[in-house]
């Protein structure tokens, strides 16, 4: 079973891409944010940043176990893991890491449409400018495919590149 992780700054199109890939490939779609909330895998809430505080090592252990459970099912050909935290998984847990990117002006619009506060918009724009998700995925030596979602994307071309 193939495991594809989709990471990137919030607002860059991870969920849209992940859902389209999972549907087209008949892969299991796994939303890490829902998994975190459902399993209470957060240590608290950072009010200033408007985000949950996550222990990545605990999250990774739980995610790896969940991936193994999904693989046992045999109902799906693969799994798509959707989260700006998914690139923290170890390389051995993923066959491919897709990092979504977006033009800064477009990302600014998207984040404002999500009603993010000014501080959170600024933080995420900086993360995109400095390629934080891409650099962290590279540090973990993932097999990376970068997809610019500014003007959409070609799902068939992406599937071809990941060998779907």
PDB file of C-alpha atoms in Angstrom:
ATOM      1  CA  UNK A   1       0.000   0.000   0.000  1.00  0.00           C
ATOM      2  CA  UNK A   2       1.361   3.407  -0.984  1.00  0.00           C
ATOM      3  CA  UNK A   3       1.393   6.261   1.543  1.00  0.00           C
ATOM      4  CA  UNK A   4       1.453   9.833   0.252  1.00  0.00           C
ATOM      5  CA  UNK A   5       1.750  12.724   2.669  1.00  0.00           C
ATOM      6  CA  UNK A   6       0.557  16.172   1.613  1.00  0.00           C
ATOM      7  CA  UNK A   7       2.040  19.087   3.511  1.00  0.00           C
ATOM      8  CA  UNK A   8       2.322  22.832   3.108  1.00  0.00           C
ATOM      9  CA  UNK A   9       1.418  26.074   4.800  1.00  0.00           C
ATOM     10  CA  UNK A  10      -2.286  26.495   5.663  1.00  0.00           C
ATOM     11  CA  UNK A  11      -4.201  27.860   2.684  1.00  0.00           C
ATOM     12  CA  UNK A  12      -1.909  26.431  -0.012  1.00  0.00           C
ATOM     13  CA  UNK A  13      -4.391  23.790  -1.183  1.00  0.00           C
ATOM     14  CA  UNK A  14      -3.439  20.654   0.748  1.00  0.00           C
ATOM     15  CA  UNK A  15      -6.982  19.528   1.470  1.00  0.00           C
ATOM     16  CA  UNK A  16      -8.304  20.228  -2.026  1.00  0.00           C
ATOM     17  CA  UNK A  17      -5.403  18.330  -3.571  1.00  0.00           C
ATOM     18  CA  UNK A  18      -5.560  15.494  -1.015  1.00  0.00           C
ATOM     19  CA  UNK A  19      -9.273  14.883  -1.503  1.00  0.00           C
ATOM     20  CA  UNK A  20      -8.988  14.909  -5.299  1.00  0.00           C
ATOM     21  CA  UNK A  21      -6.019  12.533  -5.213  1.00  0.00           C
ATOM     22  CA  UNK A  22      -7.695  10.130  -2.810  1.00  0.00           C
ATOM     23  CA  UNK A  23     -10.866  10.035  -4.894  1.00  0.00           C
ATOM     24  CA  UNK A  24      -9.095   9.616  -8.230  1.00  0.00           C
ATOM     25  CA  UNK A  25      -6.670   6.964  -6.921  1.00  0.00           C
ATOM     26  CA  UNK A  26      -9.159   5.218  -4.615  1.00  0.00           C
ATOM     27  CA  UNK A  27      -6.865   5.921  -1.664  1.00  0.00           C
ATOM     28  CA  UNK A  28      -7.983   6.409   1.910  1.00  0.00           C
ATOM     29  CA  UNK A  29      -8.178  10.115   2.805  1.00  0.00           C
ATOM     30  CA  UNK A  30      -6.769  10.810   6.270  1.00  0.00           C
ATOM     31  CA  UNK A  31      -7.318  14.233   7.865  1.00  0.00           C
ATOM     32  CA  UNK A  32      -4.698  14.679  10.580  1.00  0.00           C
ATOM     33  CA  UNK A  33      -6.441  17.708  12.110  1.00  0.00           C
ATOM     34  CA  UNK A  34      -9.607  15.674  12.725  1.00  0.00           C
ATOM     35  CA  UNK A  35      -7.471  12.835  14.111  1.00  0.00           C
ATOM     36  CA  UNK A  36      -5.768  15.248  16.540  1.00  0.00           C
ATOM     37  CA  UNK A  37      -9.095  16.608  17.816  1.00  0.00           C
ATOM     38  CA  UNK A  38     -10.837  13.220  17.972  1.00  0.00           C
ATOM     39  CA  UNK A  39      -7.965  11.653  19.945  1.00  0.00           C
ATOM     40  CA  UNK A  40      -7.173  14.778  22.010  1.00  0.00           C
ATOM     41  CA  UNK A  41      -3.566  14.764  20.825  1.00  0.00           C
ATOM     42  CA  UNK A  42      -2.881  18.328  21.872  1.00  0.00           C
ATOM     43  CA  UNK A  43      -1.343  19.694  25.028  1.00  0.00           C
ATOM     44  CA  UNK A  44      -3.226  22.955  25.090  1.00  0.00           C
ATOM     45  CA  UNK A  45      -4.223  25.936  23.027  1.00  0.00           C
ATOM     46  CA  UNK A  46      -2.085  28.929  22.080  1.00  0.00           C
ATOM     47  CA  UNK A  47      -4.605  31.793  22.125  1.00  0.00           C
ATOM     48  CA  UNK A  48      -2.181  34.332  20.685  1.00  0.00           C
ATOM     49  CA  UNK A  49      -1.443  32.170  17.622  1.00  0.00           C
ATOM     50  CA  UNK A  50      -4.926  30.644  17.455  1.00  0.00           C
ATOM     51  CA  UNK A  51      -3.662  27.073  17.275  1.00  0.00           C
ATOM     52  CA  UNK A  52      -3.444  23.827  19.225  1.00  0.00           C
ATOM     53  CA  UNK A  53      -0.127  22.866  20.797  1.00  0.00           C
ATOM     54  CA  UNK A  54       0.987  19.493  19.417  1.00  0.00           C
ATOM     55  CA  UNK A  55       3.769  17.165  20.568  1.00  0.00           C
ATOM     56  CA  UNK A  56       5.073  15.935  17.205  1.00  0.00           C
ATOM     57  CA  UNK A  57       6.672  12.768  18.603  1.00  0.00           C
ATOM     58  CA  UNK A  58       3.376  11.656  20.177  1.00  0.00           C
ATOM     59  CA  UNK A  59       1.475  12.561  17.003  1.00  0.00           C
ATOM     60  CA  UNK A  60       3.926  10.586  14.850  1.00  0.00           C
ATOM     61  CA  UNK A  61       3.596   7.456  17.008  1.00  0.00           C
ATOM     62  CA  UNK A  62      -0.195   7.624  16.813  1.00  0.00           C
ATOM     63  CA  UNK A  63      -0.155   8.331  13.075  1.00  0.00           C
ATOM     64  CA  UNK A  64       2.194   5.426  12.347  1.00  0.00           C
ATOM     65  CA  UNK A  65      -0.116   3.080  14.288  1.00  0.00           C
ATOM     66  CA  UNK A  66      -3.140   4.435  12.432  1.00  0.00           C
ATOM     67  CA  UNK A  67      -1.412   3.965   9.061  1.00  0.00           C
ATOM     68  CA  UNK A  68      -0.706   0.326   9.987  1.00  0.00           C
ATOM     69  CA  UNK A  69      -4.383  -0.180  10.904  1.00  0.00           C
ATOM     70  CA  UNK A  70      -5.544   1.299   7.602  1.00  0.00           C
ATOM     71  CA  UNK A  71      -3.059  -0.867   5.680  1.00  0.00           C
ATOM     72  CA  UNK A  72      -4.529  -3.997   7.316  1.00  0.00           C
ATOM     73  CA  UNK A  73      -7.955  -3.107   5.927  1.00  0.00           C
ATOM     74  CA  UNK A  74      -6.926  -3.851   2.312  1.00  0.00           C
ATOM     75  CA  UNK A  75      -9.981  -1.919   1.096  1.00  0.00           C
ATOM     76  CA  UNK A  76      -7.836   0.872  -0.332  1.00  0.00           C
ATOM     77  CA  UNK A  77      -4.827   0.896  -2.656  1.00  0.00           C
ATOM     78  CA  UNK A  78      -3.123   3.578  -0.610  1.00  0.00           C
ATOM     79  CA  UNK A  79      -3.502   6.411   1.837  1.00  0.00           C
ATOM     80  CA  UNK A  80      -3.297  10.197   1.481  1.00  0.00           C
ATOM     81  CA  UNK A  81      -2.325  11.982   4.701  1.00  0.00           C
ATOM     82  CA  UNK A  82      -3.412  15.634   4.744  1.00  0.00           C
ATOM     83  CA  UNK A  83      -1.762  18.026   7.206  1.00  0.00           C
ATOM     84  CA  UNK A  84       0.755  20.831   7.474  1.00  0.00           C
ATOM     85  CA  UNK A  85       2.376  18.512  10.048  1.00  0.00           C
ATOM     86  CA  UNK A  86       2.526  15.376   7.884  1.00  0.00           C
ATOM     87  CA  UNK A  87       6.075  16.031   6.681  1.00  0.00           C
ATOM     88  CA  UNK A  88       7.254  15.358  10.253  1.00  0.00           C
ATOM     89  CA  UNK A  89       6.561  11.660   9.716  1.00  0.00           C
ATOM     90  CA  UNK A  90       9.767   9.684   9.232  1.00  0.00           C
ATOM     91  CA  UNK A  91      10.775   8.959   5.632  1.00  0.00           C
ATOM     92  CA  UNK A  92      10.168   5.212   6.091  1.00  0.00           C
ATOM     93  CA  UNK A  93       6.464   5.938   6.804  1.00  0.00           C
ATOM     94  CA  UNK A  94       5.785   7.648   3.463  1.00  0.00           C
ATOM     95  CA  UNK A  95       6.439   6.778  -0.150  1.00  0.00           C
ATOM     96  CA  UNK A  96       5.950  10.350  -1.332  1.00  0.00           C
ATOM     97  CA  UNK A  97       5.693  13.831   0.175  1.00  0.00           C
ATOM     98  CA  UNK A  98       3.791  16.436  -1.794  1.00  0.00           C
ATOM     99  CA  UNK A  99       4.418  19.995  -0.621  1.00  0.00           C
ATOM    100  CA  UNK A 100       1.833  22.516  -1.780  1.00  0.00           C
ATOM    101  CA  UNK A 101       2.942  26.083  -2.462  1.00  0.00           C
ATOM    102  CA  UNK A 102       1.109  29.247  -3.424  1.00  0.00           C
ATOM    103  CA  UNK A 103       1.894  32.770  -4.582  1.00  0.00           C
ATOM    104  CA  UNK A 104       2.078  35.079  -1.558  1.00  0.00           C
ATOM    105  CA  UNK A 105      -0.624  37.483  -2.774  1.00  0.00           C
ATOM    106  CA  UNK A 106      -3.026  34.616  -3.450  1.00  0.00           C
ATOM    107  CA  UNK A 107      -2.152  32.948  -0.135  1.00  0.00           C
ATOM    108  CA  UNK A 108      -2.839  36.223   1.685  1.00  0.00           C
ATOM    109  CA  UNK A 109      -6.330  36.302   0.113  1.00  0.00           C
ATOM    110  CA  UNK A 110      -6.982  32.670   0.994  1.00  0.00           C
ATOM    111  CA  UNK A 111      -5.929  33.113   4.626  1.00  0.00           C
ATOM    112  CA  UNK A 112      -8.059  36.234   4.999  1.00  0.00           C
ATOM    113  CA  UNK A 113     -11.015  34.319   3.516  1.00  0.00           C
ATOM    114  CA  UNK A 114     -10.430  31.695   6.224  1.00  0.00           C
ATOM    115  CA  UNK A 115     -10.769  34.585   8.700  1.00  0.00           C
ATOM    116  CA  UNK A 116      -7.301  34.125  10.174  1.00  0.00           C
ATOM    117  CA  UNK A 117      -6.225  36.981  12.441  1.00  0.00           C
ATOM    118  CA  UNK A 118      -3.481  39.348  11.246  1.00  0.00           C
ATOM    119  CA  UNK A 119      -0.792  37.642  13.304  1.00  0.00           C
ATOM    120  CA  UNK A 120      -1.659  34.195  12.004  1.00  0.00           C
ATOM    121  CA  UNK A 121      -1.781  35.476   8.410  1.00  0.00           C
ATOM    122  CA  UNK A 122       1.652  37.082   8.836  1.00  0.00           C
ATOM    123  CA  UNK A 123       3.119  33.943  10.433  1.00  0.00           C
ATOM    124  CA  UNK A 124       1.851  31.701   7.632  1.00  0.00           C
ATOM    125  CA  UNK A 125       2.979  34.096   4.897  1.00  0.00           C
ATOM    126  CA  UNK A 126       6.460  34.090   6.437  1.00  0.00           C
ATOM    127  CA  UNK A 127       6.419  30.287   6.611  1.00  0.00           C
ATOM    128  CA  UNK A 128       5.598  30.205   2.888  1.00  0.00           C
ATOM    129  CA  UNK A 129       8.240  32.787   1.977  1.00  0.00           C
ATOM    130  CA  UNK A 130      10.915  30.813   3.839  1.00  0.00           C
ATOM    131  CA  UNK A 131       9.707  27.410   2.548  1.00  0.00           C
ATOM    132  CA  UNK A 132       9.430  26.021   6.070  1.00  0.00           C
ATOM    133  CA  UNK A 133       7.413  22.895   5.146  1.00  0.00           C
ATOM    134  CA  UNK A 134       9.580  22.156   2.118  1.00  0.00           C
ATOM    135  CA  UNK A 135      12.833  22.628   4.060  1.00  0.00           C
ATOM    136  CA  UNK A 136      11.645  20.455   6.936  1.00  0.00           C
ATOM    137  CA  UNK A 137      10.502  17.730   4.519  1.00  0.00           C
ATOM    138  CA  UNK A 138      13.921  17.924   2.818  1.00  0.00           C
ATOM    139  CA  UNK A 139      15.676  17.610   6.172  1.00  0.00           C
ATOM    140  CA  UNK A 140      13.762  14.361   6.719  1.00  0.00           C
ATOM    141  CA  UNK A 141      14.876  13.228   3.252  1.00  0.00           C
ATOM    142  CA  UNK A 142      11.366  12.641   1.930  1.00  0.00           C
ATOM    143  CA  UNK A 143      10.813  11.927  -1.754  1.00  0.00           C
ATOM    144  CA  UNK A 144       9.307  15.365  -2.498  1.00  0.00           C
ATOM    145  CA  UNK A 145       7.086  16.721  -5.224  1.00  0.00           C
ATOM    146  CA  UNK A 146       6.357  20.471  -5.052  1.00  0.00           C
ATOM    147  CA  UNK A 147       2.990  21.572  -6.454  1.00  0.00           C
ATOM    148  CA  UNK A 148       2.137  25.236  -7.017  1.00  0.00           C
ATOM    149  CA  UNK A 149      -1.612  25.583  -6.476  1.00  0.00           C
ATOM    150  CA  UNK A 150      -1.860  29.314  -7.190  1.00  0.00           C
ATOM    151  CA  UNK A 151      -3.830  28.781 -10.393  1.00  0.00           C
ATOM    152  CA  UNK A 152      -4.994  25.232  -9.728  1.00  0.00           C
ATOM    153  CA  UNK A 153      -3.218  22.002 -10.617  1.00  0.00           C
ATOM    154  CA  UNK A 154      -3.339  19.091 -13.031  1.00  0.00           C
ATOM    155  CA  UNK A 155      -4.374  16.046 -10.987  1.00  0.00           C
ATOM    156  CA  UNK A 156      -3.464  13.561 -13.744  1.00  0.00           C
ATOM    157  CA  UNK A 157       0.058  14.987 -14.055  1.00  0.00           C
ATOM    158  CA  UNK A 158       0.523  14.702 -10.287  1.00  0.00           C
ATOM    159  CA  UNK A 159      -0.698  11.100 -10.297  1.00  0.00           C
ATOM    160  CA  UNK A 160       1.734  10.314 -13.098  1.00  0.00           C
ATOM    161  CA  UNK A 161       4.630  11.848 -11.139  1.00  0.00           C
ATOM    162  CA  UNK A 162       3.907   9.887  -7.959  1.00  0.00           C
ATOM    163  CA  UNK A 163       3.397   6.671  -9.865  1.00  0.00           C
ATOM    164  CA  UNK A 164      -0.278   6.311  -9.010  1.00  0.00           C
TER     165      UNK A 164
END
